[in-house]
Coordinates of C-alpha atoms and ligand atoms in Angstrom, one line a residue:
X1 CA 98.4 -76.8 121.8
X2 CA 100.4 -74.6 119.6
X3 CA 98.3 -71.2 119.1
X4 CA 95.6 -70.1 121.5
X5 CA 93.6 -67.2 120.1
X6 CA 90.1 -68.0 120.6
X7 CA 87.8 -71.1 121.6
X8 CA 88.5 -72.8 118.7
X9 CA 92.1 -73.6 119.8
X10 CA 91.2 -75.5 122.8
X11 CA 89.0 -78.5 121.9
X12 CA 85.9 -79.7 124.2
X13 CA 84.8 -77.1 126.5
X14 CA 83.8 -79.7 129.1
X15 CA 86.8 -80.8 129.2
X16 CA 88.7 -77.8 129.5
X17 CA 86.5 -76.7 132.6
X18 CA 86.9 -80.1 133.9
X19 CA 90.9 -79.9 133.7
X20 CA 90.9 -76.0 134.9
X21 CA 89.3 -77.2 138.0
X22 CA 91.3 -80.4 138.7
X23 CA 94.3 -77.6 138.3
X24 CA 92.0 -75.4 140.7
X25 CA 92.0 -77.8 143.3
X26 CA 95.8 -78.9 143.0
X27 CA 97.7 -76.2 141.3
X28 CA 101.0 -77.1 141.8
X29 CA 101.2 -80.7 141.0
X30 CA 103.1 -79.8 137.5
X31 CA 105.7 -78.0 138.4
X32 CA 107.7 -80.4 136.7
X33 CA 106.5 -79.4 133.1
X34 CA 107.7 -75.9 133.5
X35 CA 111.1 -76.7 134.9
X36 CA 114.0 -75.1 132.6
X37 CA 111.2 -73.5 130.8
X38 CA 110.6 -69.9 129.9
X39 CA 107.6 -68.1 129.4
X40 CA 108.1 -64.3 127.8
X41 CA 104.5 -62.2 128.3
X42 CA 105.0 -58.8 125.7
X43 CA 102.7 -56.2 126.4
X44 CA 102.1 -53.7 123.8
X45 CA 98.8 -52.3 126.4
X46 CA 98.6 -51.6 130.6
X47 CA 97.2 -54.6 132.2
X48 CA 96.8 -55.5 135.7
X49 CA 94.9 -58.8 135.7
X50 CA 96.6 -60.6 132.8
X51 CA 99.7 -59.8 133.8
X52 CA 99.7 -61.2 137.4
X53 CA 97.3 -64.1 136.3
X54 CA 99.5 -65.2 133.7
X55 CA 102.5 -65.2 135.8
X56 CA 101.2 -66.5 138.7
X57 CA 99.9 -69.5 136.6
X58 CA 103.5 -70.0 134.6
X59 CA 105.0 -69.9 138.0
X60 CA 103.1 -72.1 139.4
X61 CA 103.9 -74.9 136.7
X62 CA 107.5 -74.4 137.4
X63 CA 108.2 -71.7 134.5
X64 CA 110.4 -68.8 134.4
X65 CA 109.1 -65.8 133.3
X66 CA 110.4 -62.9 131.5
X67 CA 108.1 -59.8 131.1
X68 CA 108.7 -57.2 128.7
X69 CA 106.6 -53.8 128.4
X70 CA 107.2 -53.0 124.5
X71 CA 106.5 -49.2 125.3
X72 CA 108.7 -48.4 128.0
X73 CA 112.2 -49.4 127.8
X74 CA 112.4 -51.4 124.7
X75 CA 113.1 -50.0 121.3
X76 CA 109.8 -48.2 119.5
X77 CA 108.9 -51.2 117.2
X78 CA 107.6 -50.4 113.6
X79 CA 104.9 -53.0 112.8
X80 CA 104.5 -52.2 109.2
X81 CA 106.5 -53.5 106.0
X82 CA 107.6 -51.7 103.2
X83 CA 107.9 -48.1 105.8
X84 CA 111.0 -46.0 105.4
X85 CA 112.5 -46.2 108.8
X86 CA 113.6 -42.7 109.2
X87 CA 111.6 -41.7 112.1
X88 CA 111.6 -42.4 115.6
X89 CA 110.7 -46.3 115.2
X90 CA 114.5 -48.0 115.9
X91 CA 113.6 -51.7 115.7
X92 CA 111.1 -53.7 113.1
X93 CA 108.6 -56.2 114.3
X94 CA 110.5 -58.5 111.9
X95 CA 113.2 -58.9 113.9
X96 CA 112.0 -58.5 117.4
X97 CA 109.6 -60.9 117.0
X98 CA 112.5 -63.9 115.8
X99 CA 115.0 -62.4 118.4
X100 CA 112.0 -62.5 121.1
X101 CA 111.5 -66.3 120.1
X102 CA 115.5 -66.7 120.9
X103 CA 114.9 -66.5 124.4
X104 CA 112.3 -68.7 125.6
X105 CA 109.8 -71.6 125.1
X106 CA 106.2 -70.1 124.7
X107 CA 105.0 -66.6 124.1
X108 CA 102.1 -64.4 125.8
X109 CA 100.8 -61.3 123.5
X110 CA 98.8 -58.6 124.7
X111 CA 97.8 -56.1 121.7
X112 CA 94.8 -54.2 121.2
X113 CA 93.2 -53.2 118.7
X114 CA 93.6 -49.6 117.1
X115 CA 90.1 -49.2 116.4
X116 CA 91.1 -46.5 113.3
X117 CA 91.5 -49.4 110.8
X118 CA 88.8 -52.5 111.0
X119 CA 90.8 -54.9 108.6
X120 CA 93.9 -54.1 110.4
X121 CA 92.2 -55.0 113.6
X122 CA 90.0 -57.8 112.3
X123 CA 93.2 -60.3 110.5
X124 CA 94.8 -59.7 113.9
X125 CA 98.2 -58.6 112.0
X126 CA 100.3 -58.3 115.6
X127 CA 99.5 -61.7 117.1
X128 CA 100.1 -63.7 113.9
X129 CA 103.1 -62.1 113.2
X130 CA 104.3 -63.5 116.5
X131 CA 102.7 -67.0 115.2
X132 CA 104.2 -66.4 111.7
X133 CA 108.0 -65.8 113.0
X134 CA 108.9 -66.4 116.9
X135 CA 108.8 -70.3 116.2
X136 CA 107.7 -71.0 119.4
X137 CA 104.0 -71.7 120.7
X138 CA 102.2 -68.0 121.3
X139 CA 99.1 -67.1 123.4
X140 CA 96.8 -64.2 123.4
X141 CA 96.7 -62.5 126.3
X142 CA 93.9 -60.2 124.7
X143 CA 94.4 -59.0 120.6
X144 CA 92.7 -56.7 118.8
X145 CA 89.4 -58.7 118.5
X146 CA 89.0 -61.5 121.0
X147 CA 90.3 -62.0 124.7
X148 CA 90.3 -65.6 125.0
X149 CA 91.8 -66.4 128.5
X150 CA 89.0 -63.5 130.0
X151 CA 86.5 -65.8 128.1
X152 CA 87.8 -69.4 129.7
X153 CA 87.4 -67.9 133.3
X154 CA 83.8 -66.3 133.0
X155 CA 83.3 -70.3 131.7
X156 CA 84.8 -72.2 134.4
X157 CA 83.3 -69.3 136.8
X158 CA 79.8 -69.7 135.5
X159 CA 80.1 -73.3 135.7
X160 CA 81.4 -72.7 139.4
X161 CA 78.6 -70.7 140.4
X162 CA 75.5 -72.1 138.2
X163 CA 72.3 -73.6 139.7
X164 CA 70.9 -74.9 136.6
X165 CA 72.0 -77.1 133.3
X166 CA 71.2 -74.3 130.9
X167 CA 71.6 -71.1 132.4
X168 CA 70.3 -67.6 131.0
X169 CA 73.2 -65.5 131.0
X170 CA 72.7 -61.9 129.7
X171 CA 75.8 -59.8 128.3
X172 CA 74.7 -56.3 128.6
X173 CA 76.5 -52.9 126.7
X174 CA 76.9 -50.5 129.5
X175 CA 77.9 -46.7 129.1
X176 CA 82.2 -45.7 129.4
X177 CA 83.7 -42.7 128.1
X178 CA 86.1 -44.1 126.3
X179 CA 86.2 -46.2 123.0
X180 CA 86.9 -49.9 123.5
X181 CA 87.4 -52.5 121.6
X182 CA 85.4 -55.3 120.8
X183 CA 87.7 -58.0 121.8
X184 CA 85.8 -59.4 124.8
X185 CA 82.5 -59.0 124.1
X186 CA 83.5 -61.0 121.0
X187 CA 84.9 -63.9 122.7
X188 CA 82.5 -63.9 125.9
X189 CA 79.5 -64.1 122.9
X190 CA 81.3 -67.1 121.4
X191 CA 82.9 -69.0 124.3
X192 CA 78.7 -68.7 125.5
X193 CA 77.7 -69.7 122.5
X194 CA 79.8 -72.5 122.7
X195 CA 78.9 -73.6 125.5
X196 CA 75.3 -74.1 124.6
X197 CA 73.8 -71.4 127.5
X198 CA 70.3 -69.9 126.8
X199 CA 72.1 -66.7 126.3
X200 CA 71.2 -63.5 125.0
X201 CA 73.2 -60.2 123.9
X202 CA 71.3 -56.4 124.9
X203 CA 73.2 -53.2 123.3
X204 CA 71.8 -50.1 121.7
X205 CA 71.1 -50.0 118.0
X206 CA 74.4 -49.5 116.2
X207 CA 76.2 -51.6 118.6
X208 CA 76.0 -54.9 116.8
X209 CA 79.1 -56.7 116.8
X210 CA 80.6 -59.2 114.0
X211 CA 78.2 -61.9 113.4
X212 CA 80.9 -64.0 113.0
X213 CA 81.0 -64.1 117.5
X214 CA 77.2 -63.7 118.1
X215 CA 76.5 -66.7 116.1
X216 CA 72.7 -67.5 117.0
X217 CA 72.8 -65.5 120.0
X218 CA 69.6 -63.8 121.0
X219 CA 70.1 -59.6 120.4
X220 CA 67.3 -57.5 122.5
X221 CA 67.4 -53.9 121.7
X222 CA 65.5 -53.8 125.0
X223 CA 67.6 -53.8 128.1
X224 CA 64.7 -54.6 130.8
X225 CA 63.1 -57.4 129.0
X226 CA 67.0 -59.2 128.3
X227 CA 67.4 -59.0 131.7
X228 CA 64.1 -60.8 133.0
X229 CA 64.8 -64.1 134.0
X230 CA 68.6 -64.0 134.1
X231 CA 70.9 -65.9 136.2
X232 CA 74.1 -64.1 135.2
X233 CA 74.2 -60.5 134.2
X234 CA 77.8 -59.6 132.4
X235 CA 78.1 -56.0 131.6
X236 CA 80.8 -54.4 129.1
X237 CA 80.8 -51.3 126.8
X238 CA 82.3 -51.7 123.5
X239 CA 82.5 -49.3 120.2
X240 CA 80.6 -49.8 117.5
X241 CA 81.9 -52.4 114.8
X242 CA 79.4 -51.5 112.2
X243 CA 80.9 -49.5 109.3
X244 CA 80.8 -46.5 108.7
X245 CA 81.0 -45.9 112.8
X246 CA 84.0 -48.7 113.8
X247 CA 85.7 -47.6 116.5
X248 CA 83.5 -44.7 117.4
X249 CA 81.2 -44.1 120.9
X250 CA 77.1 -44.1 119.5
X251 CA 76.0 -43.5 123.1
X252 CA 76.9 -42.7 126.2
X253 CA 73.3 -43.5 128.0
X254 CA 73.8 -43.9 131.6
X255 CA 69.8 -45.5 132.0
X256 CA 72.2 -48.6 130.3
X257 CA 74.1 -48.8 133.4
X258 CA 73.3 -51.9 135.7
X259 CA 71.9 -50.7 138.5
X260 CA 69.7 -52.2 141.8
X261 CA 67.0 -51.8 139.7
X262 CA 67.5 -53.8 136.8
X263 CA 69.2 -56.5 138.7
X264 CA 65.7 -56.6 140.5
X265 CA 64.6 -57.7 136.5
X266 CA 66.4 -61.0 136.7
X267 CA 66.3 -64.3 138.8
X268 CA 68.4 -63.0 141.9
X269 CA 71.5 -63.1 139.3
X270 CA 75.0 -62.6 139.4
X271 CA 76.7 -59.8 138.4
X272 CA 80.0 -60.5 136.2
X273 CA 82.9 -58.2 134.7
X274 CA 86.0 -58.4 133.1
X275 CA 87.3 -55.8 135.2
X276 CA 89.0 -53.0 135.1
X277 CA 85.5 -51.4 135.6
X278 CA 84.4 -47.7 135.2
X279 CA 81.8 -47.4 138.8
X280 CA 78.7 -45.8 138.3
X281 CA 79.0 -45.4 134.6
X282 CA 79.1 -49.5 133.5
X283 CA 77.7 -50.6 137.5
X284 CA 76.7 -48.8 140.4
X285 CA 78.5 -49.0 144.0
X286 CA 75.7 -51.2 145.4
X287 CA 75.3 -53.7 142.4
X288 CA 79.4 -54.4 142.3
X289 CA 79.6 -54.5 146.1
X290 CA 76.4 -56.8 146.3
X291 CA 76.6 -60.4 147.8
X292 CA 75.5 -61.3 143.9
X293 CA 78.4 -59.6 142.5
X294 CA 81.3 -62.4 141.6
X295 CA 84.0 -60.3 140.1
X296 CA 86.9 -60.8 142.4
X297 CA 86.2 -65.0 141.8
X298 CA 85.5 -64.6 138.2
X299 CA 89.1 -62.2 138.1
X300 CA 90.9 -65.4 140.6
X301 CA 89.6 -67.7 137.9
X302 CA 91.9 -66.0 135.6
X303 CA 95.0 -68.2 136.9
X304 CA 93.1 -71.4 136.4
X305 CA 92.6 -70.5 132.5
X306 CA 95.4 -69.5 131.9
X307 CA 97.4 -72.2 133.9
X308 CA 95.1 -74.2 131.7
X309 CA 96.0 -73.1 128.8
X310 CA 99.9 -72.8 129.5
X311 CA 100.0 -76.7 131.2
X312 CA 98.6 -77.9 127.4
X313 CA 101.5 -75.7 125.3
X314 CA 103.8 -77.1 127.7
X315 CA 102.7 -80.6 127.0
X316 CA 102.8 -80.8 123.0
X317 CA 106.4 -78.8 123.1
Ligands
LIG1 N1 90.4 -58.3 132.4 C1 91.6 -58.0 132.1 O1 92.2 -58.5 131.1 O2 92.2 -57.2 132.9 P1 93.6 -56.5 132.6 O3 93.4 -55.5 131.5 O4 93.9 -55.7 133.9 O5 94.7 -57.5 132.3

């Protein structure tokens, strides 16, 4: 595997799960393919998850790892071409990105997007800079418009915890204060829809994300009748991708929030976010601290993808 961006890059699903959890059960046995290898993770964003996930996994197939924070004690980078670099930008992507690729063997990217400019965003210019000149193998570690490691472990952990073949699982827009981007909510829709789950999409009008994830997804407007029946509830605000409103907040409704009550709606389900998670405006206290909620597994699961996904680059260098 040379590029992992979304689920495209990584072949049959059940055969990913099935190799994530043979790694779950024995995650050291390839130490060997890491050895003299370097992994570099930038972060242009804060992260708490990816980052330890990610270096956990590399470390434990053997990998060093070197992490660099772009924003805090690196030169400001300047990301466009053509600019007139007489401001307070000291370094170009263009040569970061080749001198970056001098000093190890695969590449993690966290970058969000800007949410100002949807084009920008949507041709994820960052990340496939870092494809078009590091010359090494490069994985997202969430870009502007999916998250696809976030994605692999709500799989494997839905597979982990499901009591059927074909299990409803509802992704549910939840109130935040902040804009977010769209980034996982677009892969979570198509990793889902990938996997062939009965699964359906609830959000406010205005909140309808690029068609382009939701595939044949089921959208209900309605948050109570989504939920009836479900075996997984996965809750996540994002901003509005529709033009003219990209970017922007539509609503901040707080009868949206998943609460005792409309878990009570579904089939005894369980509860599922990315994490970080803003209490009592995306869940309540009881609904995250419930013996249904499977966050903390669902954010452990987040070494096996990535292990996953880091084993495979390792294997076609
Ligand atoms: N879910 C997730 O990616 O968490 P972090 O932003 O903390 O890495």
């Amino acid at each position: 595997m040379k590029r992992f961006l979304s689920v495209n890059d990584i072949g049959p699903l059940d055969k990913a799960v099935a190799e994530a959890l043979e790694i779950k059960r024995d995650r050291f046995a390839y130490q060997h393919l890491g050895r003299n290898r370097t992994l570099m993770m930038i972060f242009f964003n804060s992260s708490l998850r990816t980052r330890l996930s990610t270096q956990k996994a590399a470390m434990n197939l053997g990998m060093n790892v070197i992490v660099l924070d772009v924003n805090q004690g690196a030169w400001k980078l300047e990301t466009e071409r053509g600019v007139i670099m007489d401001g307070d930008k000291a370094e170009h992507l263009l040569e970061a990105i080749p001198v970056m690729g001098c000093y190890c063997d695969l590449i993690g990217v966290r970058s969000f997007a800007g949410l100002k400019d949807k084009a920008e965003d949507y041709e994820e210019r960052i990340i496939e800079q870092f494809i078009k000149y590091s010359g090494r193998p490069v994985f997202s570690m969430e870009a502007a418009t999916c998250h696809p490691l976030q994605a692999f472990a709500d799989l494997i952990t839905i597979e982990e915890y499901k009591t059927k073949e074909r299990p409803k699982v509802v992704m549910t827009w939840a109130p935040h204060p902040r804009a977010l981007p769209q980034a996982v909510p677009n892969s979570f829709a198509e990793w889902m829809n990938a996997a062939g789950y009965d699964f359906v999409i609830t959000h406010p009008h205005g909140y309808e994300l690029d068609p382009k994830f939701t595939g044949n997804a089921r959208i209900e407007y309605d948050q109570d009748k989504a939920l009836a029946g479900a075996d997984f509830v996965y809750a996540k605000n994002w901003s509005a991708y529709a033009d003219p409103n990209y970017g922007k907040i539509l609503s901040t409704d707080r009868s949206w929030t998943v609460d005792t009550a409309k878990m009570a709606l579904t089939d005894n389900a369980y509860f599922m976010h990315c994490l970080p998670v803003r209490r009592n405006m995306i869940v309540t206290d009881d609904v995250i601290e419930s013996p249904r909620s499977i966050v903390i597994p669902e954010a452990a699961n987040r070494e096996i993808s990535a292990q996953t996904v880091i084993k495979r680059m390792l294997e076609a260098l």
